[in-house]
Amino acid sequence: MPETADLLPASRPASFAGTASPTVSIDLGDRSYGIEIGAGLLDGLQEDLDLPHGTSALIVTNDTVGPLYGAAVAEALGKRYPVVHTVTLPDGEEFKGWETLQRIFDALLAHGCDRKAVLFALGGGVIGDMTGFAAATYMRGVPFVQIPTTLLAQVDSSVGGKTAINHPLGKNMVGAFYQPRLVVCDLATLDTLSAREMSAGLAEVIKYGPIADMEFMDWLDASMDALRARDRAALAHAVRRSCEIKAWVVGQDEREGGLRAILNFGHTFGHAIEAGMGYGVWLHGEGVGAGMVMAAELSRRLGLVDDAFVQRLVALIERAGLPTKGPVIDASDNAGRYLELMRIDKKSEAGEIRFVLIDGPGKAVVRAAPDALVREVIDACCA
Ligand code: NAD
Ligand code: GLY
């Protein structure tokens, strides 16, 4: 894989000033779709939104989100589809595996859903990733709609068509690229999210600054308190700008031939934390928060950014309520365990770990680094 810097196109995503439209488009030819962003969108689901036609709808949700929003969504869909079913899965990253996925297929078959069934993912990234994978494979592919209800899912996981389940040995190791037909981000659903989950979502918001848009990072510096207080206008800006940057990347590199890997800033270390600690112990966004610190520190030690940049990023991550130090996964050889886990990363090539690094503020590069240096970074950044 060439270094991502070589693949960066000349044009950057439009500047922050030009983001007035409430709809963001993912431009993928005949698989293009919109991301609707606003408060109260679930109420208007039946009237305004361009939903795929189908013979039935299956809402996939979990036992936390279902009781909050399931009835409203089912009622709205009842006006658009001849029949609406719901499958409620157990809540948690530890359930993002084969057994739970099978329950979606069980429901589809038990209800006699045909190839014109439409799946609706109502929940956070775990529900979105599993529903997308089920949609990609049920009868070799049926349409699906993302209704993300966490900040993380609204700014990242519901957009771009990466679907997967975990394997005990590695995060998101089994999956498919499969695009939704529509993404509906109802900002009002974020009112019921815990503070810890809000912070986890902010990790995926923050990442867009260092990799692509320092103007957005300036805005985040100024707006972090408003975001944590769930100010609707601030959230709308954050979700829209994050989706715009993601749309810009995915539109050029849907299947991660190169450029798309920059969206994994902080994730190589973060996935090792998640898998190493046991899925669900550290939230995905928490792993990404500490992982961005490690990736920035590795960038600094490789001479790509200065200390002031790293300190600024660490301060922003801390203000988001996220950990800035990684956990000790293995007391006997912590760095060795991180390295072992990171070699399973999907960006690895022939066992060589490839990191998303910051090559000057607002620009990412994907490259390998000497194990000895990575060990030093892990030793310095874990507590
Ligand atoms: P999650 O889906 O586990 O949701 C977090 C928690 O919030 C859960 O307990 C959930 O039930 C609860 N919840 C969801 N919406 C709620 C609401 N409105 N009110 C109250 N509680 C609510 O976690 P997540 O952070 O949304 O997603 C993390 C997952 O996303 C990981 O599995 C990660 O691998 C994946 N991910 C995928 C992509 C992608 O491109 N496909 C990108 C980033 C992350
Ligand atoms: N979340 C990383 C990606 O969608 O590529």
Short mmCIF file of C-alpha atoms and ligand atoms in Angstrom, two decimals:
data_model
loop_
_atom_site.label_atom_id
_atom_site.label_comp_id
_atom_site.label_asym_id
_atom_site.label_seq_id
_atom_site.Cartn_x
_atom_site.Cartn_y
_atom_site.Cartn_z
CA MET A 1 0.00 0.00 0.00
CA PRO A 2 1.49 3.39 -0.89
CA GLU A 3 1.79 5.97 1.86
CA THR A 4 -1.52 7.73 2.16
CA ALA A 5 0.10 11.13 1.67
CA ASP A 6 0.79 10.09 -1.92
CA LEU A 7 -2.88 9.43 -2.45
CA LEU A 8 -4.30 12.64 -1.04
CA PRO A 9 -6.11 14.53 -3.78
CA ALA A 10 -5.40 18.21 -4.25
CA SER A 11 -8.84 19.34 -3.12
CA ARG A 12 -9.76 19.14 0.55
CA PRO A 13 -13.34 18.89 1.84
CA ALA A 14 -15.09 22.26 1.55
CA SER A 15 -14.27 24.61 4.39
CA PHE A 16 -16.33 24.81 7.53
CA ALA A 17 -18.02 28.01 6.36
CA GLY A 18 -19.82 26.17 3.58
CA THR A 19 -21.82 23.68 5.62
CA ALA A 20 -25.32 25.12 5.66
CA SER A 21 -27.26 22.15 4.18
CA PRO A 22 -28.86 19.80 6.73
CA THR A 23 -28.34 16.85 4.36
CA VAL A 24 -24.90 15.47 3.63
CA SER A 25 -24.50 13.29 0.53
CA ILE A 26 -22.26 10.31 0.08
CA ASP A 27 -21.38 10.29 -3.59
CA LEU A 28 -20.97 6.69 -4.79
CA GLY A 29 -22.67 6.71 -8.17
CA ASP A 30 -25.85 4.64 -8.20
CA ARG A 31 -25.22 3.70 -4.55
CA SER A 32 -25.18 7.34 -3.38
CA TYR A 33 -27.27 8.21 -0.35
CA GLY A 34 -28.08 11.01 2.04
CA ILE A 35 -27.37 11.59 5.71
CA GLU A 36 -30.25 13.51 7.27
CA ILE A 37 -29.29 15.48 10.38
CA GLY A 38 -31.73 17.23 12.70
CA ALA A 39 -33.67 17.06 15.95
CA GLY A 40 -36.97 15.18 15.99
CA LEU A 41 -36.44 13.37 12.67
CA LEU A 42 -37.80 10.09 14.01
CA ASP A 43 -41.20 11.76 14.39
CA GLY A 44 -41.29 12.56 10.68
CA LEU A 45 -39.94 9.23 9.51
CA GLN A 46 -43.17 8.25 7.80
CA GLU A 47 -43.68 11.46 5.84
CA ASP A 48 -40.55 13.15 4.61
CA LEU A 49 -37.81 10.62 4.23
CA ASP A 50 -36.86 8.77 1.09
CA LEU A 51 -37.07 5.21 2.47
CA PRO A 52 -36.50 2.17 0.25
CA HIS A 53 -39.65 0.41 -0.96
CA GLY A 54 -40.19 -3.03 0.55
CA THR A 55 -42.60 -5.80 1.45
CA SER A 56 -41.67 -5.67 5.13
CA ALA A 57 -39.46 -3.81 7.60
CA LEU A 58 -37.35 -5.38 10.33
CA ILE A 59 -36.17 -3.04 13.08
CA VAL A 60 -32.97 -4.32 14.68
CA THR A 61 -32.36 -2.76 18.07
CA ASN A 62 -31.18 -3.68 21.56
CA ASP A 63 -32.69 -3.91 25.02
CA THR A 64 -31.56 -0.38 25.93
CA VAL A 65 -32.54 1.57 22.81
CA GLY A 66 -35.64 -0.46 21.91
CA PRO A 67 -37.65 0.61 24.96
CA LEU A 68 -36.72 4.26 24.33
CA TYR A 69 -37.37 4.65 20.60
CA GLY A 70 -38.57 1.32 19.22
CA ALA A 71 -42.31 1.99 19.49
CA ALA A 72 -42.10 5.41 17.79
CA VAL A 73 -40.04 4.01 14.92
CA ALA A 74 -42.31 0.96 14.54
CA GLU A 75 -45.37 3.20 14.45
CA ALA A 76 -43.82 5.47 11.83
CA LEU A 77 -42.70 2.54 9.68
CA GLY A 78 -46.13 0.96 9.98
CA LYS A 79 -47.40 3.77 7.76
CA ARG A 80 -44.78 2.97 5.10
CA TYR A 81 -44.51 -0.84 5.07
CA PRO A 82 -47.21 -3.55 4.94
CA VAL A 83 -45.69 -5.27 7.96
CA VAL A 84 -43.11 -4.24 10.57
CA HIS A 85 -41.20 -6.62 12.85
CA THR A 86 -38.66 -5.93 15.57
CA VAL A 87 -35.77 -8.04 16.83
CA THR A 88 -34.26 -6.94 20.14
CA LEU A 89 -30.67 -8.01 20.78
CA PRO A 90 -28.68 -7.96 24.01
CA ASP A 91 -26.81 -4.69 24.53
CA GLY A 92 -23.03 -4.62 24.48
CA GLU A 93 -19.84 -4.85 22.43
CA GLU A 94 -19.31 -8.34 23.86
CA PHE A 95 -22.44 -9.45 21.93
CA LYS A 96 -21.11 -8.23 18.56
CA GLY A 97 -20.49 -11.77 17.32
CA TRP A 98 -21.85 -14.76 15.42
CA GLU A 99 -24.41 -15.82 17.99
CA THR A 100 -26.16 -12.45 18.09
CA LEU A 101 -25.93 -12.01 14.32
CA GLN A 102 -27.68 -15.34 13.94
CA ARG A 103 -30.66 -13.94 15.88
CA ILE A 104 -31.21 -11.36 13.12
CA PHE A 105 -31.31 -14.14 10.49
CA ASP A 106 -33.58 -16.19 12.79
CA ALA A 107 -36.04 -13.28 12.96
CA LEU A 108 -35.93 -12.64 9.21
CA LEU A 109 -36.63 -16.28 8.40
CA ALA A 110 -39.18 -16.82 11.16
CA HIS A 111 -41.17 -13.85 9.85
CA GLY A 112 -40.88 -15.05 6.26
CA CYS A 113 -39.03 -11.91 5.14
CA ASP A 114 -38.21 -12.01 1.43
CA ARG A 115 -35.62 -10.20 -0.70
CA LYS A 116 -37.73 -7.05 -0.59
CA ALA A 117 -37.40 -6.80 3.20
CA VAL A 118 -35.76 -3.59 4.51
CA LEU A 119 -33.65 -3.67 7.68
CA PHE A 120 -33.54 -0.68 10.04
CA ALA A 121 -30.60 -0.39 12.46
CA LEU A 122 -31.87 1.47 15.51
CA GLY A 123 -29.04 1.95 17.97
CA GLY A 124 -25.35 2.70 18.27
CA GLY A 125 -22.41 1.40 16.27
CA VAL A 126 -22.75 -2.17 17.51
CA ILE A 127 -26.31 -2.46 16.21
CA GLY A 128 -25.41 -0.57 13.02
CA ASP A 129 -22.40 -2.78 12.21
CA MET A 130 -24.30 -6.02 12.87
CA THR A 131 -27.45 -4.96 11.03
CA GLY A 132 -25.40 -3.85 8.05
CA PHE A 133 -23.59 -7.20 7.93
CA ALA A 134 -26.91 -9.05 8.18
CA ALA A 135 -28.33 -6.90 5.36
CA ALA A 136 -25.23 -7.54 3.22
CA THR A 137 -25.63 -11.29 3.50
CA TYR A 138 -29.33 -12.10 3.97
CA MET A 139 -30.47 -13.59 0.66
CA ARG A 140 -27.19 -12.14 -0.73
CA GLY A 141 -28.20 -8.59 0.10
CA VAL A 142 -31.26 -6.59 1.13
CA PRO A 143 -31.54 -2.81 1.64
CA PHE A 144 -30.95 -1.25 5.04
CA VAL A 145 -31.30 2.12 6.72
CA GLN A 146 -29.17 3.42 9.56
CA ILE A 147 -30.88 5.22 12.45
CA PRO A 148 -27.87 5.93 14.67
CA THR A 149 -28.66 6.91 18.26
CA THR A 150 -25.17 7.49 19.69
CA LEU A 151 -22.90 10.38 18.86
CA LEU A 152 -20.25 7.93 17.73
CA ALA A 153 -22.64 6.26 15.32
CA GLN A 154 -23.94 9.59 13.98
CA VAL A 155 -20.45 10.95 13.22
CA ASP A 156 -18.81 7.78 12.02
CA SER A 157 -20.04 4.21 12.14
CA SER A 158 -23.42 4.66 10.39
CA VAL A 159 -21.74 6.31 7.42
CA GLY A 160 -19.57 4.68 4.78
CA GLY A 161 -20.72 1.08 4.66
CA LYS A 162 -18.24 -0.74 6.89
CA THR A 163 -20.13 -3.58 8.56
CA ALA A 164 -18.69 -6.29 10.79
CA ILE A 165 -18.71 -8.50 13.83
CA ASN A 166 -15.79 -9.12 16.18
CA HIS A 167 -13.67 -12.27 16.49
CA PRO A 168 -12.19 -13.09 19.91
CA LEU A 169 -8.74 -12.57 18.35
CA GLY A 170 -9.48 -9.28 16.60
CA LYS A 171 -11.90 -6.40 16.37
CA ASN A 172 -14.28 -6.16 13.36
CA MET A 173 -12.43 -9.03 11.67
CA VAL A 174 -15.44 -10.52 9.84
CA GLY A 175 -17.58 -8.22 7.74
CA ALA A 176 -18.37 -6.58 4.42
CA PHE A 177 -18.48 -3.22 2.69
CA TYR A 178 -22.19 -2.61 2.20
CA GLN A 179 -23.77 0.82 1.98
CA PRO A 180 -27.05 1.82 3.63
CA ARG A 181 -29.78 3.47 1.54
CA LEU A 182 -30.21 6.33 4.01
CA VAL A 183 -28.83 7.53 7.34
CA VAL A 184 -31.14 9.37 9.75
CA CYS A 185 -29.34 11.19 12.58
CA ASP A 186 -31.90 12.42 15.08
CA LEU A 187 -29.97 14.68 17.47
CA ALA A 188 -32.82 14.44 20.00
CA THR A 189 -31.90 10.80 20.68
CA LEU A 190 -28.59 12.00 22.14
CA ASP A 191 -30.49 13.46 25.12
CA THR A 192 -30.77 9.99 26.67
CA LEU A 193 -27.13 9.01 26.12
CA SER A 194 -24.87 8.66 29.16
CA ALA A 195 -22.05 11.18 29.67
CA ARG A 196 -19.51 8.36 29.22
CA GLU A 197 -20.97 7.43 25.82
CA MET A 198 -21.06 11.10 24.77
CA SER A 199 -17.35 11.34 25.52
CA ALA A 200 -16.70 8.15 23.57
CA GLY A 201 -18.45 9.71 20.57
CA LEU A 202 -16.38 12.87 20.89
CA ALA A 203 -13.24 10.80 20.24
CA GLU A 204 -14.45 10.07 16.71
CA VAL A 205 -15.35 13.75 16.25
CA ILE A 206 -11.94 14.95 17.41
CA LYS A 207 -10.08 12.64 15.01
CA TYR A 208 -11.35 14.54 11.97
CA GLY A 209 -9.39 17.66 12.97
CA PRO A 210 -5.81 16.34 13.03
CA ILE A 211 -6.31 14.15 9.94
CA ALA A 212 -8.11 16.63 7.66
CA ASP A 213 -9.29 19.95 9.02
CA MET A 214 -7.48 22.11 11.55
CA GLU A 215 -10.21 24.74 11.23
CA PHE A 216 -12.55 22.12 12.67
CA MET A 217 -10.05 21.45 15.46
CA ASP A 218 -10.06 25.18 16.29
CA TRP A 219 -13.85 25.05 16.41
CA LEU A 220 -13.74 21.99 18.68
CA ASP A 221 -11.35 23.79 21.03
CA ALA A 222 -13.88 26.60 21.29
CA SER A 223 -16.98 24.38 21.43
CA MET A 224 -16.02 21.41 23.63
CA ASP A 225 -17.96 22.65 26.66
CA ALA A 226 -21.08 23.27 24.55
CA LEU A 227 -20.80 19.81 23.01
CA ARG A 228 -20.52 18.12 26.40
CA ALA A 229 -23.55 20.14 27.53
CA ARG A 230 -25.40 18.78 24.45
CA ASP A 231 -26.05 22.16 22.93
CA ARG A 232 -28.13 21.26 19.85
CA ALA A 233 -26.54 23.81 17.52
CA ALA A 234 -23.05 22.69 18.49
CA LEU A 235 -23.99 19.03 18.06
CA ALA A 236 -25.53 19.75 14.66
CA HIS A 237 -22.27 21.39 13.50
CA ALA A 238 -20.15 18.58 14.88
CA VAL A 239 -22.23 15.81 13.31
CA ARG A 240 -22.54 17.58 9.97
CA ARG A 241 -18.84 18.48 9.65
CA SER A 242 -17.76 14.99 10.70
CA CYS A 243 -20.09 13.44 8.12
CA GLU A 244 -18.88 15.85 5.44
CA ILE A 245 -15.26 14.87 6.01
CA LYS A 246 -16.14 11.18 6.11
CA ALA A 247 -18.22 11.54 2.95
CA TRP A 248 -15.29 13.25 1.22
CA VAL A 249 -12.97 10.38 2.14
CA VAL A 250 -15.39 7.51 1.42
CA GLY A 251 -16.42 9.08 -1.89
CA GLN A 252 -12.82 8.69 -3.08
CA ASP A 253 -11.84 5.42 -1.46
CA GLU A 254 -14.87 3.36 -0.51
CA ARG A 255 -13.00 0.09 0.01
CA GLU A 256 -9.92 1.48 1.74
CA GLY A 257 -7.36 1.08 -0.99
CA GLY A 258 -5.41 3.86 0.75
CA LEU A 259 -6.93 7.20 1.73
CA ARG A 260 -9.79 5.80 3.85
CA ALA A 261 -7.28 4.38 6.32
CA ILE A 262 -6.77 7.92 7.69
CA LEU A 263 -10.17 7.55 9.39
CA ASN A 264 -8.48 4.99 11.62
CA PHE A 265 -6.31 7.56 13.39
CA GLY A 266 -5.89 6.25 16.95
CA HIS A 267 -7.62 2.97 16.10
CA THR A 268 -4.57 0.70 15.77
CA PHE A 269 -3.67 1.28 19.42
CA GLY A 270 -7.37 1.58 20.34
CA HIS A 271 -8.38 -1.77 18.88
CA ALA A 272 -5.49 -3.41 20.78
CA ILE A 273 -6.85 -1.87 24.00
CA GLU A 274 -10.39 -3.10 23.29
CA ALA A 275 -9.35 -6.64 22.41
CA GLY A 276 -6.65 -6.81 25.08
CA MET A 277 -8.89 -5.64 27.92
CA GLY A 278 -11.86 -7.74 26.71
CA TYR A 279 -14.61 -6.26 24.53
CA GLY A 280 -16.85 -3.88 26.44
CA VAL A 281 -14.38 -3.05 29.24
CA TRP A 282 -12.97 0.00 27.46
CA LEU A 283 -15.48 1.67 25.14
CA HIS A 284 -14.43 1.91 21.50
CA GLY A 285 -14.22 5.71 21.74
CA GLU A 286 -12.14 5.51 24.91
CA GLY A 287 -9.65 3.26 23.15
CA VAL A 288 -9.56 5.71 20.24
CA GLY A 289 -9.00 8.62 22.67
CA ALA A 290 -5.94 7.03 24.30
CA GLY A 291 -4.93 5.61 20.92
CA MET A 292 -4.84 9.07 19.32
CA VAL A 293 -2.46 10.22 22.05
CA MET A 294 -0.17 7.26 21.32
CA ALA A 295 -0.35 7.80 17.55
CA ALA A 296 0.38 11.52 17.97
CA GLU A 297 3.31 10.77 20.27
CA LEU A 298 4.65 8.27 17.74
CA SER A 299 4.29 10.95 15.05
CA ARG A 300 6.28 13.36 17.26
CA ARG A 301 9.04 10.85 17.87
CA LEU A 302 9.28 10.31 14.11
CA GLY A 303 9.71 14.07 13.65
CA LEU A 304 6.36 14.62 11.90
CA VAL A 305 4.74 16.99 14.44
CA ASP A 306 6.05 19.10 17.30
CA ASP A 307 5.39 18.78 21.00
CA ALA A 308 2.96 21.73 21.00
CA PHE A 309 0.68 19.89 18.59
CA VAL A 310 0.69 16.75 20.74
CA GLN A 311 -0.02 18.76 23.91
CA ARG A 312 -2.88 20.56 22.21
CA LEU A 313 -4.46 17.29 21.09
CA VAL A 314 -4.00 15.69 24.53
CA ALA A 315 -5.70 18.70 26.16
CA LEU A 316 -8.66 18.46 23.79
CA ILE A 317 -9.04 14.71 24.39
CA GLU A 318 -8.91 15.32 28.13
CA ARG A 319 -11.54 18.06 27.92
CA ALA A 320 -13.78 15.63 26.06
CA GLY A 321 -13.73 13.44 29.19
CA LEU A 322 -11.61 10.72 27.59
CA PRO A 323 -8.59 8.81 28.89
CA THR A 324 -5.26 10.15 27.63
CA LYS A 325 -3.25 7.16 28.86
CA GLY A 326 -3.68 3.58 27.66
CA PRO A 327 -4.20 0.74 30.13
CA VAL A 328 -1.56 -1.80 31.10
CA ILE A 329 -2.89 -4.91 29.35
CA ASP A 330 -0.10 -7.26 30.42
CA ALA A 331 2.03 -6.46 33.47
CA SER A 332 4.84 -8.81 32.37
CA ASP A 333 5.36 -7.38 28.85
CA ASN A 334 2.85 -4.64 28.14
CA ALA A 335 4.45 -3.26 24.98
CA GLY A 336 4.95 -6.79 23.65
CA ARG A 337 1.25 -7.57 24.16
CA TYR A 338 0.20 -4.35 22.41
CA LEU A 339 2.47 -5.19 19.48
CA GLU A 340 1.10 -8.73 19.29
CA LEU A 341 -2.50 -7.44 19.24
CA MET A 342 -1.72 -4.67 16.74
CA ARG A 343 -0.24 -7.13 14.23
CA ILE A 344 -3.79 -8.50 13.77
CA ASP A 345 -4.95 -5.02 12.62
CA LYS A 346 -6.51 -4.97 9.13
CA LYS A 347 -3.95 -2.40 7.94
CA SER A 348 -1.07 -4.77 8.72
CA GLU A 349 0.79 -6.14 5.74
CA ALA A 350 2.83 -9.36 6.03
CA GLY A 351 2.86 -8.90 9.81
CA GLU A 352 4.12 -5.31 9.59
CA ILE A 353 1.94 -2.88 11.56
CA ARG A 354 0.97 0.28 9.68
CA PHE A 355 0.02 3.31 11.74
CA VAL A 356 -2.06 6.34 10.88
CA LEU A 357 0.24 9.19 11.85
CA ILE A 358 -0.09 12.96 11.71
CA ASP A 359 2.26 14.39 9.11
CA GLY A 360 1.87 18.02 10.12
CA PRO A 361 -1.41 19.39 11.52
CA GLY A 362 -4.43 18.50 9.36
CA LYS A 363 -2.65 15.85 7.28
CA ALA A 364 -2.40 12.11 7.88
CA VAL A 365 0.01 9.53 6.57
CA VAL A 366 -0.03 5.73 6.86
CA ARG A 367 3.32 4.08 7.50
CA ALA A 368 5.24 1.54 9.52
CA ALA A 369 7.46 2.40 12.48
CA PRO A 370 10.33 0.55 14.17
CA ASP A 371 9.11 -1.80 16.93
CA ALA A 372 11.62 -0.33 19.37
CA LEU A 373 10.15 3.15 18.92
CA VAL A 374 6.60 1.85 19.24
CA ARG A 375 7.62 0.11 22.47
CA GLU A 376 8.97 3.41 23.82
CA VAL A 377 5.69 5.15 22.98
CA ILE A 378 3.60 2.45 24.67
CA ASP A 379 5.80 2.58 27.77
CA ALA A 380 5.45 6.37 27.91
CA CYS A 381 1.70 6.45 27.20
CA CYS A 382 0.31 3.67 29.42
CA ALA A 383 -0.49 3.84 33.10
P1 NAD B 1 -22.81 0.99 21.23
O1 NAD B 1 -23.52 0.64 20.00
O2 NAD B 1 -22.42 -0.11 22.14
O3 NAD B 1 -23.69 2.05 22.03
C1 NAD B 1 -23.21 2.53 23.25
C2 NAD B 1 -24.23 2.34 24.39
O4 NAD B 1 -25.22 3.36 24.29
C3 NAD B 1 -24.97 1.03 24.35
O5 NAD B 1 -25.19 0.57 25.66
C4 NAD B 1 -26.29 1.42 23.69
O6 NAD B 1 -27.35 0.55 24.00
C5 NAD B 1 -26.51 2.77 24.29
N1 NAD B 1 -27.34 3.67 23.51
C6 NAD B 1 -27.37 3.84 22.18
N2 NAD B 1 -28.16 4.87 21.85
C7 NAD B 1 -28.66 5.36 23.00
C8 NAD B 1 -29.50 6.45 23.32
N3 NAD B 1 -29.95 7.28 22.39
N4 NAD B 1 -29.83 6.66 24.62
C9 NAD B 1 -29.33 5.85 25.60
N5 NAD B 1 -28.48 4.84 25.37
C10 NAD B 1 -28.15 4.59 24.08
O7 NAD B 1 -21.46 1.80 20.92
P2 NAD B 1 -21.10 2.96 19.89
O8 NAD B 1 -20.08 3.77 20.58
O9 NAD B 1 -22.28 3.61 19.34
O10 NAD B 1 -20.41 2.16 18.69
C11 NAD B 1 -19.23 1.44 18.87
C12 NAD B 1 -19.14 0.37 17.81
O11 NAD B 1 -19.09 1.00 16.54
C13 NAD B 1 -17.93 -0.49 17.92
O12 NAD B 1 -18.30 -1.84 17.76
C14 NAD B 1 -17.06 -0.05 16.77
O13 NAD B 1 -16.25 -1.07 16.27
C15 NAD B 1 -18.07 0.38 15.77
N6 NAD B 1 -17.58 1.36 14.80
C16 NAD B 1 -17.81 1.10 13.50
C17 NAD B 1 -17.43 2.01 12.55
C18 NAD B 1 -17.76 1.77 11.10
O14 NAD B 1 -17.26 2.50 10.25
N7 NAD B 1 -18.58 0.81 10.78
C19 NAD B 1 -16.78 3.20 12.93
C20 NAD B 1 -16.57 3.43 14.27
C21 NAD B 1 -16.97 2.49 15.21
N1 GLY B 2 -14.42 4.26 10.88
C1 GLY B 2 -13.43 4.12 9.88
C2 GLY B 2 -13.99 3.96 8.52
O1 GLY B 2 -15.18 4.03 8.31
O2 GLY B 2 -13.24 3.77 7.60
#
